[in-house]
Amino acid sequence: MNFGVLTVTIRTNSLFWEGKPLSTPSSKEQDGRVTLTSVLDLRAAAPLTDELLALRGNDLVIDASKVERIGAPCFQVLLSAVKTWAVAGHTIAIFDESPAFSESATHLGVCLSQHETNENETCL
Amino acid sequence: MDSMAEIKQTFFQECDDLLGELETGLIDMEGGDGDCETVAAIFRAVHSIKGGAGAFGLDKLVAFAHIFETTLDEVRADRLEATPEVLSVLLRSSDVLADLVRAAQNDEELGDDATAGLVEELSAFVGDKAGAADEAPAGGEDISFAPLGTAIDLDDAFGDLDDVEENQSFTIKFRPMPELYANANETVLLFRNLAQMGDVTVACDESQIPTLDEIDPEGAYLAWTIIVHTSHSKDELLEIFEFVEDDCTLEITSEEPSDDADEPELADDEALPVEEESPPAKADRAPDEAASGDDVASEDNVVSLVEKKEKPAAKEQASKEKDTSDATIRVNLGRIDRLVNLVGELVINQAMLTQGVIDAGLERGDSVEAGLEELKQLTREIQDSVMAIRAQPVKALFQRMSRIVREAARATEKSVHLVMEGEMTEVDKTVVERLADPLTHMIRNAVDHGLEKAETRIANGKPAEGTVSLTAAHRSGRVVIEVSDDGAGINRERVRNIAIEKGLISEEDKLSDSDIDNLLFMPGFSTVEKVSNLSGRGVGMDVVKRAIQAVGGRIMISSQPGKGSTFSISLPLTLAILDGMVVEVADQTLVVPLTAIVETLKPTPSDTHELGAGSKVISIRGEFIPVIDAGLTMGYRAEPADPLTGVVLSVETEDGARAAVIVDTIQDQRQVVIKSLEENYGHVDSVAAATILGDGRIALILDVDAIIAREGEALSFHENSLAATG
């Protein structure tokens, strides 16, 4: 069964968050919100790339709470997104990461903070 | 055997394997296939030999292994480039190491001159470190060159670890290729396994990550530098990467003990954030987290994860067993032979049971018949499985040949490249053992006589380096081993002249190309005018042929002028079962080995000729062949049988001569289980062995060579007839 890789919800939000989804969306500027699906293996990397590409130009919030498994290829895509967003001067952040997501990021030593635009963000 | 001797024997058995690995690795490097893994593997092999030798006080072996290992360490650390010159010395060192092991095994002393020259050459490569060789402790490890289980003083930073002295730091540089992911491998799982081995610090190099519009989602952009503090060996770390080693670049180096061992320097200047906020997963923590994360995965994924999660446990088990990681056990050959024997009994018993059921006249479809059919099936499977136990890959044998090529090439000052294929082809152990001598001779011949000198090759538009290939393959139930060279091919004119000179053929004889080629197998035939000390050791190709035939094999030559020659050996898969022709002679049943039979025929009156004193010859396609009456020879009857009423089996003896054996009728052609008469009764002339037929009767297996030897007169006649015919 395939429920699709991503669920994308567009919300209006220009604020930072602190590990939790924002409860009061702002209406000033449109930004995106993406909920990562549970299994982010090699097969999920291409659809994830496409979904993220479609959201360029806006700040982006990525919800990692549903992730049950994630591999290096999808981390590569997420890192690429962080870079892409930074180059474009937009904000991107990942929040509410699931234990599986954190553990995989820890094992891989991956840092998903947006260094240039979001220096206070901590690494996973 | 006392326990120490047993352990020592095991050590020598392991040495065989290690020497094999060493040679394979060096040959891979020579062929340009070697990577850092290969160097590490050959280093480990020499290191293990040194370690074991130290334990048994084999000082000479230890000393040589030490300087050898030191040189390999230089290569491993990229301080010494593996040039062809270096590899040549390393290969010769592996030969000498093998000699030293062999000498130690046989309690012999190998002269110092065998090693002195190489020690000097190796020392030249390693410079100052060579001195360490002289101080190599006989008792075991020295710290400077031993990566495995070496004691290293660590700072207090690791004071929380129980067994500090056993811990060591390794730096792993790991860069996956896209294939790694495409082959369903996952870096996260590898690192999770790694985290269970000890303290890990991971630095991820993200610099190669492109922006989203340029990324290949299935590409590989990340690389890692991981520092592991562990009590496990490098081998065990390597095992984690075992299944991905072809799909990544991997380098594992052990850190030298130093003052700042607790703050190992990372290749990248990136900080290690994982250290700050969330410490690296420890062995006791990672599995729990992994489980919690994986519990709710979809069904498909659960399966794949469970499979992968089982690996760490398996790895741990494997690491405990270390040298027996390929899950093999060593079994006394006598036990296997007994099993083979019992299975032979089972085969016979089953044949007898079948006969009994037929005799009982049971109805078709009776349950006994169905049960018997199943028994047959099972018996066949057991038989195959047991034979497979005795089967061994020819790899070890082939590896010995690479040394022969090197030595032959050096002696003849030719440049030779040995290509080996099908090393994993399996043959019965006895067959493998008995092939060593003939194969050695054939390889030497190929280098010495087959390949031309470099200048001749160049003049003929061939590369200066000659190629000798050694291949093995299964072909229609037999194993075919081929030795080919890309030399000048057989000089048929010369072979023919020599044969005429030696009176083997007459000048008028019209011989086909293949007939001329087969002259090489005639006893005493030697094309070399000057006996070289390489292949001309008084052993001709006839001896090779006899040795091959002794294991039930056949040898054939094919040669193309200017392009080279190929010697093909066709061998039975096992010596326990033989393909035989079941024949009847004076109401007795005999089995004639199929390998000896060239053809069977019904002679016509014009074919047979009396030759005085009761001797007969039979003419087969113009060739006169002495007739042997099996009934007379075996003492089954007093009067000779009429060849016209019987069947003639044209057989070929080991020395290439042919004879016509007369039997009454041919019953069948089938596989028979060989039962040794020598072991169970005693040697009987003209009888090779016995077998038990389905009806329980014993049938003797004819020793074709022996009965022809007994017919001495007929044989000498045959030789004379060769010269007389034509």
PDB file of N, CA and C in Angstrom, chain A residues 39 41-43 45-46 49 52-53 56 67-77 79-81 83-85 87 99-100 102-112 115 122-124, chain B residues 181-182 186-188 191-192 195 202 204 206-207 209-213 215-222 224 273-274 277-281 286 289-290 292-294 296-298 301 304-305:
ATOM      1  N   VAL A  39       8.298   6.073   6.315  1.00  0.00           N
ATOM      2  CA  VAL A  39       9.466   5.357   5.806  1.00  0.00           C
ATOM      3  C   VAL A  39      10.187   6.201   4.765  1.00  0.00           C
ATOM      4  N   ASP A  41      13.136   5.664   2.892  1.00  0.00           N
ATOM      5  CA  ASP A  41      14.248   4.863   2.385  1.00  0.00           C
ATOM      6  C   ASP A  41      14.686   5.398   1.022  1.00  0.00           C
ATOM      7  N   LEU A  42      15.476   4.636   0.304  1.00  0.00           N
ATOM      8  CA  LEU A  42      16.006   5.094  -0.993  1.00  0.00           C
ATOM      9  C   LEU A  42      14.883   5.461  -1.960  1.00  0.00           C
ATOM     10  N   ARG A  43      13.807   4.639  -1.921  1.00  0.00           N
ATOM     11  CA  ARG A  43      12.704   4.885  -2.863  1.00  0.00           C
ATOM     12  C   ARG A  43      11.991   6.189  -2.581  1.00  0.00           C
ATOM     13  N   ALA A  45      13.440   8.926  -1.665  1.00  0.00           N
ATOM     14  CA  ALA A  45      14.302  10.098  -1.861  1.00  0.00           C
ATOM     15  C   ALA A  45      13.870  10.966  -3.044  1.00  0.00           C
ATOM     16  N   ALA A  46      13.542  10.321  -4.175  1.00  0.00           N
ATOM     17  CA  ALA A  46      13.174  11.101  -5.364  1.00  0.00           C
ATOM     18  C   ALA A  46      11.851  11.859  -5.153  1.00  0.00           C
ATOM     19  N   THR A  49      12.430  14.784  -2.930  1.00  0.00           N
ATOM     20  CA  THR A  49      13.116  15.864  -3.650  1.00  0.00           C
ATOM     21  C   THR A  49      12.094  16.692  -4.439  1.00  0.00           C
ATOM     22  N   LEU A  52       9.875  18.811  -2.171  1.00  0.00           N
ATOM     23  CA  LEU A  52      10.576  19.960  -1.593  1.00  0.00           C
ATOM     24  C   LEU A  52      10.846  21.019  -2.663  1.00  0.00           C
ATOM     25  N   LEU A  53      11.196  20.552  -3.864  1.00  0.00           N
ATOM     26  CA  LEU A  53      11.453  21.495  -4.958  1.00  0.00           C
ATOM     27  C   LEU A  53      10.232  22.364  -5.224  1.00  0.00           C
ATOM     28  N   ARG A  56       9.896  25.556  -3.014  1.00  0.00           N
ATOM     29  CA  ARG A  56      10.941  26.571  -2.971  1.00  0.00           C
ATOM     30  C   ARG A  56      10.304  27.968  -3.021  1.00  0.00           C
ATOM     31  N   VAL A  67       8.278  10.049  11.400  1.00  0.00           N
ATOM     32  CA  VAL A  67       9.336   9.231  10.780  1.00  0.00           C
ATOM     33  C   VAL A  67       9.676   8.013  11.639  1.00  0.00           C
ATOM     34  N   GLU A  68       9.569   6.880  11.019  1.00  0.00           N
ATOM     35  CA  GLU A  68       9.927   5.642  11.716  1.00  0.00           C
ATOM     36  C   GLU A  68      11.232   5.069  11.200  1.00  0.00           C
ATOM     37  N   ARG A  69      11.547   5.432   9.992  1.00  0.00           N
ATOM     38  CA  ARG A  69      12.810   4.943   9.432  1.00  0.00           C
ATOM     39  C   ARG A  69      13.291   5.947   8.397  1.00  0.00           C
ATOM     40  N   ILE A  70      14.540   6.303   8.500  1.00  0.00           N
ATOM     41  CA  ILE A  70      15.106   7.216   7.507  1.00  0.00           C
ATOM     42  C   ILE A  70      16.556   6.810   7.237  1.00  0.00           C
ATOM     43  N   GLY A  71      16.902   6.826   5.973  1.00  0.00           N
ATOM     44  CA  GLY A  71      18.255   6.425   5.589  1.00  0.00           C
ATOM     45  C   GLY A  71      19.058   7.593   5.078  1.00  0.00           C
ATOM     46  N   ALA A  72      20.296   7.318   4.745  1.00  0.00           N
ATOM     47  CA  ALA A  72      21.207   8.366   4.298  1.00  0.00           C
ATOM     48  C   ALA A  72      20.708   9.117   3.054  1.00  0.00           C
ATOM     49  N   PRO A  73      20.124   8.434   2.053  1.00  0.00           N
ATOM     50  CA  PRO A  73      19.689   9.188   0.863  1.00  0.00           C
ATOM     51  C   PRO A  73      18.692  10.299   1.191  1.00  0.00           C
ATOM     52  N   CYS A  74      17.730  10.035   2.090  1.00  0.00           N
ATOM     53  CA  CYS A  74      16.754  11.079   2.419  1.00  0.00           C
ATOM     54  C   CYS A  74      17.389  12.177   3.272  1.00  0.00           C
ATOM     55  N   PHE A  75      18.373  11.793   4.091  1.00  0.00           N
ATOM     56  CA  PHE A  75      19.104  12.832   4.820  1.00  0.00           C
ATOM     57  C   PHE A  75      19.839  13.740   3.832  1.00  0.00           C
ATOM     58  N   GLN A  76      20.351  13.112   2.778  1.00  0.00           N
ATOM     59  CA  GLN A  76      21.039  13.908   1.756  1.00  0.00           C
ATOM     60  C   GLN A  76      20.082  14.927   1.140  1.00  0.00           C
ATOM     61  N   VAL A  77      18.858  14.470   0.878  1.00  0.00           N
ATOM     62  CA  VAL A  77      17.861  15.369   0.280  1.00  0.00           C
ATOM     63  C   VAL A  77      17.531  16.501   1.256  1.00  0.00           C
ATOM     64  N   LEU A  79      19.431  17.636   3.675  1.00  0.00           N
ATOM     65  CA  LEU A  79      20.595  18.533   3.762  1.00  0.00           C
ATOM     66  C   LEU A  79      20.663  19.445   2.546  1.00  0.00           C
ATOM     67  N   SER A  80      20.310  18.867   1.394  1.00  0.00           N
ATOM     68  CA  SER A  80      20.303  19.651   0.171  1.00  0.00           C
ATOM     69  C   SER A  80      19.254  20.760   0.261  1.00  0.00           C
ATOM     70  N   ALA A  81      18.116  20.398   0.855  1.00  0.00           N
ATOM     71  CA  ALA A  81      17.050  21.390   1.018  1.00  0.00           C
ATOM     72  C   ALA A  81      17.518  22.522   1.931  1.00  0.00           C
ATOM     73  N   LYS A  83      20.487  23.533   2.338  1.00  0.00           N
ATOM     74  CA  LYS A  83      21.427  24.354   1.563  1.00  0.00           C
ATOM     75  C   LYS A  83      20.676  25.245   0.567  1.00  0.00           C
ATOM     76  N   THR A  84      19.717  24.623  -0.110  1.00  0.00           N
ATOM     77  CA  THR A  84      18.948  25.354  -1.119  1.00  0.00           C
ATOM     78  C   THR A  84      18.199  26.538  -0.495  1.00  0.00           C
ATOM     79  N   TRP A  85      17.602  26.262   0.645  1.00  0.00           N
ATOM     80  CA  TRP A  85      16.826  27.318   1.306  1.00  0.00           C
ATOM     81  C   TRP A  85      17.758  28.435   1.795  1.00  0.00           C
ATOM     82  N   VAL A  87      20.631  29.288   0.504  1.00  0.00           N
ATOM     83  CA  VAL A  87      21.089  30.061  -0.652  1.00  0.00           C
ATOM     84  C   VAL A  87      20.022  31.064  -1.057  1.00  0.00           C
ATOM     85  N   PRO A  99      11.847   9.742  17.638  1.00  0.00           N
ATOM     86  CA  PRO A  99      13.066   9.110  18.158  1.00  0.00           C
ATOM     87  C   PRO A  99      13.881   8.445  17.058  1.00  0.00           C
ATOM     88  N   ALA A 100      13.171   7.828  16.103  1.00  0.00           N
ATOM     89  CA  ALA A 100      13.894   7.128  15.033  1.00  0.00           C
ATOM     90  C   ALA A 100      14.683   8.134  14.186  1.00  0.00           C
ATOM     91  N   SER A 102      15.822  11.087  15.175  1.00  0.00           N
ATOM     92  CA  SER A 102      16.957  11.602  15.951  1.00  0.00           C
ATOM     93  C   SER A 102      18.078  10.582  16.013  1.00  0.00           C
ATOM     94  N   GLU A 103      17.676   9.345  16.248  1.00  0.00           N
ATOM     95  CA  GLU A 103      18.694   8.308  16.397  1.00  0.00           C
ATOM     96  C   GLU A 103      19.497   8.149  15.105  1.00  0.00           C
ATOM     97  N   SER A 104      18.782   8.133  13.976  1.00  0.00           N
ATOM     98  CA  SER A 104      19.479   7.968  12.690  1.00  0.00           C
ATOM     99  C   SER A 104      20.403   9.147  12.431  1.00  0.00           C
ATOM    100  N   ALA A 105      19.910  10.350  12.735  1.00  0.00           N
ATOM    101  CA  ALA A 105      20.736  11.549  12.518  1.00  0.00           C
ATOM    102  C   ALA A 105      21.966  11.488  13.420  1.00  0.00           C
ATOM    103  N   THR A 106      21.773  10.996  14.634  1.00  0.00           N
ATOM    104  CA  THR A 106      22.904  10.879  15.555  1.00  0.00           C
ATOM    105  C   THR A 106      23.940   9.889  15.028  1.00  0.00           C
ATOM    106  N   HIS A 107      23.437   8.754  14.616  1.00  0.00           N
ATOM    107  CA  HIS A 107      24.353   7.741  14.096  1.00  0.00           C
ATOM    108  C   HIS A 107      25.156   8.270  12.914  1.00  0.00           C
ATOM    109  N   LEU A 108      24.464   9.029  12.066  1.00  0.00           N
ATOM    110  CA  LEU A 108      25.135   9.504  10.853  1.00  0.00           C
ATOM    111  C   LEU A 108      25.928  10.784  11.085  1.00  0.00           C
ATOM    112  N   GLY A 109      25.774  11.353  12.269  1.00  0.00           N
ATOM    113  CA  GLY A 109      26.481  12.601  12.543  1.00  0.00           C
ATOM    114  C   GLY A 109      26.012  13.737  11.662  1.00  0.00           C
ATOM    115  N   VAL A 110      24.729  13.670  11.289  1.00  0.00           N
ATOM    116  CA  VAL A 110      24.189  14.673  10.367  1.00  0.00           C
ATOM    117  C   VAL A 110      23.691  15.883  11.143  1.00  0.00           C
ATOM    118  N   CYS A 111      24.025  17.059  10.664  1.00  0.00           N
ATOM    119  CA  CYS A 111      23.575  18.286  11.300  1.00  0.00           C
ATOM    120  C   CYS A 111      22.630  18.992  10.335  1.00  0.00           C
ATOM    121  N   LEU A 112      21.368  19.099  10.757  1.00  0.00           N
ATOM    122  CA  LEU A 112      20.378  19.664   9.836  1.00  0.00           C
ATOM    123  C   LEU A 112      20.001  21.099  10.158  1.00  0.00           C
ATOM    124  N   HIS A 115      22.696  26.815   9.101  1.00  0.00           N
ATOM    125  CA  HIS A 115      23.740  27.616   9.723  1.00  0.00           C
ATOM    126  C   HIS A 115      23.644  29.105   9.434  1.00  0.00           C
ATOM    127  N   THR A 122      19.609  24.417  17.016  1.00  0.00           N
ATOM    128  CA  THR A 122      20.559  23.391  17.438  1.00  0.00           C
ATOM    129  C   THR A 122      20.557  22.229  16.448  1.00  0.00           C
ATOM    130  N   CYS A 123      21.676  21.592  16.474  1.00  0.00           N
ATOM    131  CA  CYS A 123      21.757  20.416  15.629  1.00  0.00           C
ATOM    132  C   CYS A 123      20.944  19.309  16.241  1.00  0.00           C
ATOM    133  N   LEU A 124      20.605  18.386  15.398  1.00  0.00           N
ATOM    134  CA  LEU A 124      19.841  17.243  15.903  1.00  0.00           C
ATOM    135  C   LEU A 124      20.759  16.330  16.667  1.00  0.00           C
TER     136      LEU A 124
ATOM    137  N   TYR B 181      23.677   2.231  -1.789  1.00  0.00           N
ATOM    138  CA  TYR B 181      22.256   2.450  -1.485  1.00  0.00           C
ATOM    139  C   TYR B 181      21.375   1.642  -2.436  1.00  0.00           C
ATOM    140  N   ALA B 182      21.806   1.604  -3.701  1.00  0.00           N
ATOM    141  CA  ALA B 182      21.008   0.870  -4.689  1.00  0.00           C
ATOM    142  C   ALA B 182      20.910  -0.603  -4.323  1.00  0.00           C
ATOM    143  N   GLU B 186      22.164   0.181   4.079  1.00  0.00           N
ATOM    144  CA  GLU B 186      21.841   1.413   4.754  1.00  0.00           C
ATOM    145  C   GLU B 186      22.954   1.802   5.718  1.00  0.00           C
ATOM    146  N   THR B 187      23.456   2.990   5.480  1.00  0.00           N
ATOM    147  CA  THR B 187      24.545   3.491   6.306  1.00  0.00           C
ATOM    148  C   THR B 187      24.167   3.547   7.782  1.00  0.00           C
ATOM    149  N   VAL B 188      22.912   3.909   8.036  1.00  0.00           N
ATOM    150  CA  VAL B 188      22.482   4.037   9.437  1.00  0.00           C
ATOM    151  C   VAL B 188      22.686   2.713  10.170  1.00  0.00           C
ATOM    152  N   PHE B 191      26.315   2.042  10.909  1.00  0.00           N
ATOM    153  CA  PHE B 191      26.835   2.854  12.004  1.00  0.00           C
ATOM    154  C   PHE B 191      26.256   2.405  13.339  1.00  0.00           C
ATOM    155  N   ARG B 192      25.023   1.916  13.273  1.00  0.00           N
ATOM    156  CA  ARG B 192      24.407   1.425  14.506  1.00  0.00           C
ATOM    157  C   ARG B 192      25.198   0.213  15.009  1.00  0.00           C
ATOM    158  N   ALA B 195      28.355   1.369  16.483  1.00  0.00           N
ATOM    159  CA  ALA B 195      28.182   1.973  17.805  1.00  0.00           C
ATOM    160  C   ALA B 195      28.164   0.914  18.892  1.00  0.00           C
ATOM    161  N   VAL B 202      31.334  10.455  15.298  1.00  0.00           N
ATOM    162  CA  VAL B 202      31.074  10.484  13.867  1.00  0.00           C
ATOM    163  C   VAL B 202      31.163  11.911  13.332  1.00  0.00           C
ATOM    164  N   CYS B 204      30.411  13.891   9.834  1.00  0.00           N
ATOM    165  CA  CYS B 204      29.843  13.696   8.513  1.00  0.00           C
ATOM    166  C   CYS B 204      30.319  14.828   7.604  1.00  0.00           C
ATOM    167  N   GLU B 206      29.530  16.910   4.746  1.00  0.00           N
ATOM    168  CA  GLU B 206      28.349  17.260   3.946  1.00  0.00           C
ATOM    169  C   GLU B 206      28.718  18.188   2.802  1.00  0.00           C
ATOM    170  N   SER B 207      30.003  18.404   2.606  1.00  0.00           N
ATOM    171  CA  SER B 207      30.419  19.446   1.659  1.00  0.00           C
ATOM    172  C   SER B 207      30.033  19.152   0.210  1.00  0.00           C
ATOM    173  N   ILE B 209      27.234  17.944  -0.813  1.00  0.00           N
ATOM    174  CA  ILE B 209      25.789  17.994  -1.072  1.00  0.00           C
ATOM    175  C   ILE B 209      25.452  19.153  -2.017  1.00  0.00           C
ATOM    176  N   PRO B 210      24.787  18.869  -3.129  1.00  0.00           N
ATOM    177  CA  PRO B 210      24.406  19.960  -4.037  1.00  0.00           C
ATOM    178  C   PRO B 210      23.060  20.565  -3.618  1.00  0.00           C
ATOM    179  N   THR B 211      22.644  21.552  -4.326  1.00  0.00           N
ATOM    180  CA  THR B 211      21.328  22.098  -4.036  1.00  0.00           C
ATOM    181  C   THR B 211      20.267  21.179  -4.636  1.00  0.00           C
ATOM    182  N   LEU B 212      19.029  21.401  -4.220  1.00  0.00           N
ATOM    183  CA  LEU B 212      17.950  20.474  -4.587  1.00  0.00           C
ATOM    184  C   LEU B 212      17.768  20.279  -6.092  1.00  0.00           C
ATOM    185  N   ASP B 213      17.977  21.376  -6.846  1.00  0.00           N
ATOM    186  CA  ASP B 213      17.744  21.244  -8.281  1.00  0.00           C
ATOM    187  C   ASP B 213      18.860  20.462  -8.979  1.00  0.00           C
ATOM    188  N   ILE B 215      20.505  17.832  -7.258  1.00  0.00           N
ATOM    189  CA  ILE B 215      20.765  16.571  -6.554  1.00  0.00           C
ATOM    190  C   ILE B 215      20.197  15.358  -7.309  1.00  0.00           C
ATOM    191  N   ASP B 216      20.945  14.297  -7.276  1.00  0.00           N
ATOM    192  CA  ASP B 216      20.417  13.007  -7.715  1.00  0.00           C
ATOM    193  C   ASP B 216      19.964  12.317  -6.433  1.00  0.00           C
ATOM    194  N   PRO B 217      18.649  12.151  -6.290  1.00  0.00           N
ATOM    195  CA  PRO B 217      18.148  11.632  -5.004  1.00  0.00           C
ATOM    196  C   PRO B 217      18.761  10.278  -4.640  1.00  0.00           C
ATOM    197  N   GLU B 218      19.192   9.549  -5.649  1.00  0.00           N
ATOM    198  CA  GLU B 218      19.770   8.234  -5.350  1.00  0.00           C
ATOM    199  C   GLU B 218      21.296   8.260  -5.438  1.00  0.00           C
ATOM    200  N   GLY B 219      21.852   9.453  -5.439  1.00  0.00           N
ATOM    201  CA  GLY B 219      23.305   9.577  -5.484  1.00  0.00           C
ATOM    202  C   GLY B 219      23.924   9.391  -4.106  1.00  0.00           C
ATOM    203  N   ALA B 220      25.226   9.525  -4.038  1.00  0.00           N
ATOM    204  CA  ALA B 220      25.913   9.398  -2.748  1.00  0.00           C
ATOM    205  C   ALA B 220      26.822  10.600  -2.583  1.00  0.00           C
ATOM    206  N   TYR B 221      26.462  11.468  -1.660  1.00  0.00           N
ATOM    207  CA  TYR B 221      27.203  12.711  -1.495  1.00  0.00           C
ATOM    208  C   TYR B 221      27.897  12.806  -0.141  1.00  0.00           C
ATOM    209  N   LEU B 222      27.442  11.977   0.777  1.00  0.00           N
ATOM    210  CA  LEU B 222      27.982  12.090   2.133  1.00  0.00           C
ATOM    211  C   LEU B 222      29.191  11.167   2.307  1.00  0.00           C
ATOM    212  N   TRP B 224      32.046   9.935   5.607  1.00  0.00           N
ATOM    213  CA  TRP B 224      32.172   9.979   7.058  1.00  0.00           C
ATOM    214  C   TRP B 224      33.583   9.675   7.529  1.00  0.00           C
ATOM    215  N   PRO B 273      29.075  17.791  16.457  1.00  0.00           N
ATOM    216  CA  PRO B 273      27.913  18.189  17.242  1.00  0.00           C
ATOM    217  C   PRO B 273      27.302  17.020  17.994  1.00  0.00           C
ATOM    218  N   VAL B 274      27.419  15.872  17.447  1.00  0.00           N
ATOM    219  CA  VAL B 274      26.793  14.727  18.109  1.00  0.00           C
ATOM    220  C   VAL B 274      27.370  14.516  19.491  1.00  0.00           C
ATOM    221  N   GLU B 277      25.504  17.525  22.047  1.00  0.00           N
ATOM    222  CA  GLU B 277      24.107  17.467  22.463  1.00  0.00           C
ATOM    223  C   GLU B 277      23.630  16.048  22.756  1.00  0.00           C
ATOM    224  N   SER B 278      23.956  15.183  21.887  1.00  0.00           N
ATOM    225  CA  SER B 278      23.531  13.815  22.131  1.00  0.00           C
ATOM    226  C   SER B 278      24.712  12.894  21.913  1.00  0.00           C
ATOM    227  N   PRO B 279      25.206  12.364  22.954  1.00  0.00           N
ATOM    228  CA  PRO B 279      26.418  11.545  22.850  1.00  0.00           C
ATOM    229  C   PRO B 279      26.192  10.341  21.951  1.00  0.00           C
ATOM    230  N   PRO B 280      27.249   9.860  21.382  1.00  0.00           N
ATOM    231  CA  PRO B 280      27.110   8.727  20.476  1.00  0.00           C
ATOM    232  C   PRO B 280      26.449   7.554  21.173  1.00  0.00           C
ATOM    233  N   ALA B 281      25.694   6.855  20.398  1.00  0.00           N
ATOM    234  CA  ALA B 281      24.947   5.736  20.966  1.00  0.00           C
ATOM    235  C   ALA B 281      25.901   4.703  21.533  1.00  0.00           C
ATOM    236  N   ALA B 286      21.601   1.809  21.928  1.00  0.00           N
ATOM    237  CA  ALA B 286      21.165   1.820  20.541  1.00  0.00           C
ATOM    238  C   ALA B 286      20.066   0.809  20.222  1.00  0.00           C
ATOM    239  N   GLU B 289      16.553   1.932  21.399  1.00  0.00           N
ATOM    240  CA  GLU B 289      15.999   3.019  20.591  1.00  0.00           C
ATOM    241  C   GLU B 289      15.585   2.526  19.228  1.00  0.00           C
ATOM    242  N   ALA B 290      16.426   1.712  18.712  1.00  0.00           N
ATOM    243  CA  ALA B 290      16.126   1.190  17.382  1.00  0.00           C
ATOM    244  C   ALA B 290      14.806   0.454  17.416  1.00  0.00           C
ATOM    245  N   SER B 292      12.346   0.812  19.521  1.00  0.00           N
ATOM    246  CA  SER B 292      11.189   1.676  19.731  1.00  0.00           C
ATOM    247  C   SER B 292      10.813   2.387  18.441  1.00  0.00           C
ATOM    248  N   GLY B 293      11.790   2.696  17.687  1.00  0.00           N
ATOM    249  CA  GLY B 293      11.502   3.385  16.443  1.00  0.00           C
ATOM    250  C   GLY B 293      10.939   2.481  15.382  1.00  0.00           C
ATOM    251  N   ASP B 294      11.286   1.256  15.469  1.00  0.00           N
ATOM    252  CA  ASP B 294      10.921   0.353  14.383  1.00  0.00           C
ATOM    253  C   ASP B 294       9.625  -0.395  14.630  1.00  0.00           C
ATOM    254  N   VAL B 296       6.604   0.262  14.960  1.00  0.00           N
ATOM    255  CA  VAL B 296       5.368   0.559  14.259  1.00  0.00           C
ATOM    256  C   VAL B 296       5.553   0.655  12.750  1.00  0.00           C
ATOM    257  N   ALA B 297       6.651   0.186  12.287  1.00  0.00           N
ATOM    258  CA  ALA B 297       6.878   0.247  10.848  1.00  0.00           C
ATOM    259  C   ALA B 297       5.886  -0.650  10.129  1.00  0.00           C
ATOM    260  N   SER B 298       5.656  -0.327   8.864  1.00  0.00           N
ATOM    261  CA  SER B 298       4.735  -1.141   8.100  1.00  0.00           C
ATOM    262  C   SER B 298       5.281  -2.552   7.964  1.00  0.00           C
ATOM    263  N   ASN B 301       8.371  -3.354   5.934  1.00  0.00           N
ATOM    264  CA  ASN B 301       9.582  -2.790   6.495  1.00  0.00           C
ATOM    265  C   ASN B 301      10.026  -3.526   7.727  1.00  0.00           C
ATOM    266  N   SER B 304      12.196  -6.353   6.695  1.00  0.00           N
ATOM    267  CA  SER B 304      13.558  -6.034   6.282  1.00  0.00           C
ATOM    268  C   SER B 304      14.391  -5.547   7.462  1.00  0.00           C
ATOM    269  N   LEU B 305      13.731  -4.845   8.363  1.00  0.00           N
ATOM    270  CA  LEU B 305      14.493  -4.348   9.505  1.00  0.00           C
ATOM    271  C   LEU B 305      14.905  -5.471  10.428  1.00  0.00           C
TER     272      LEU B 305
END
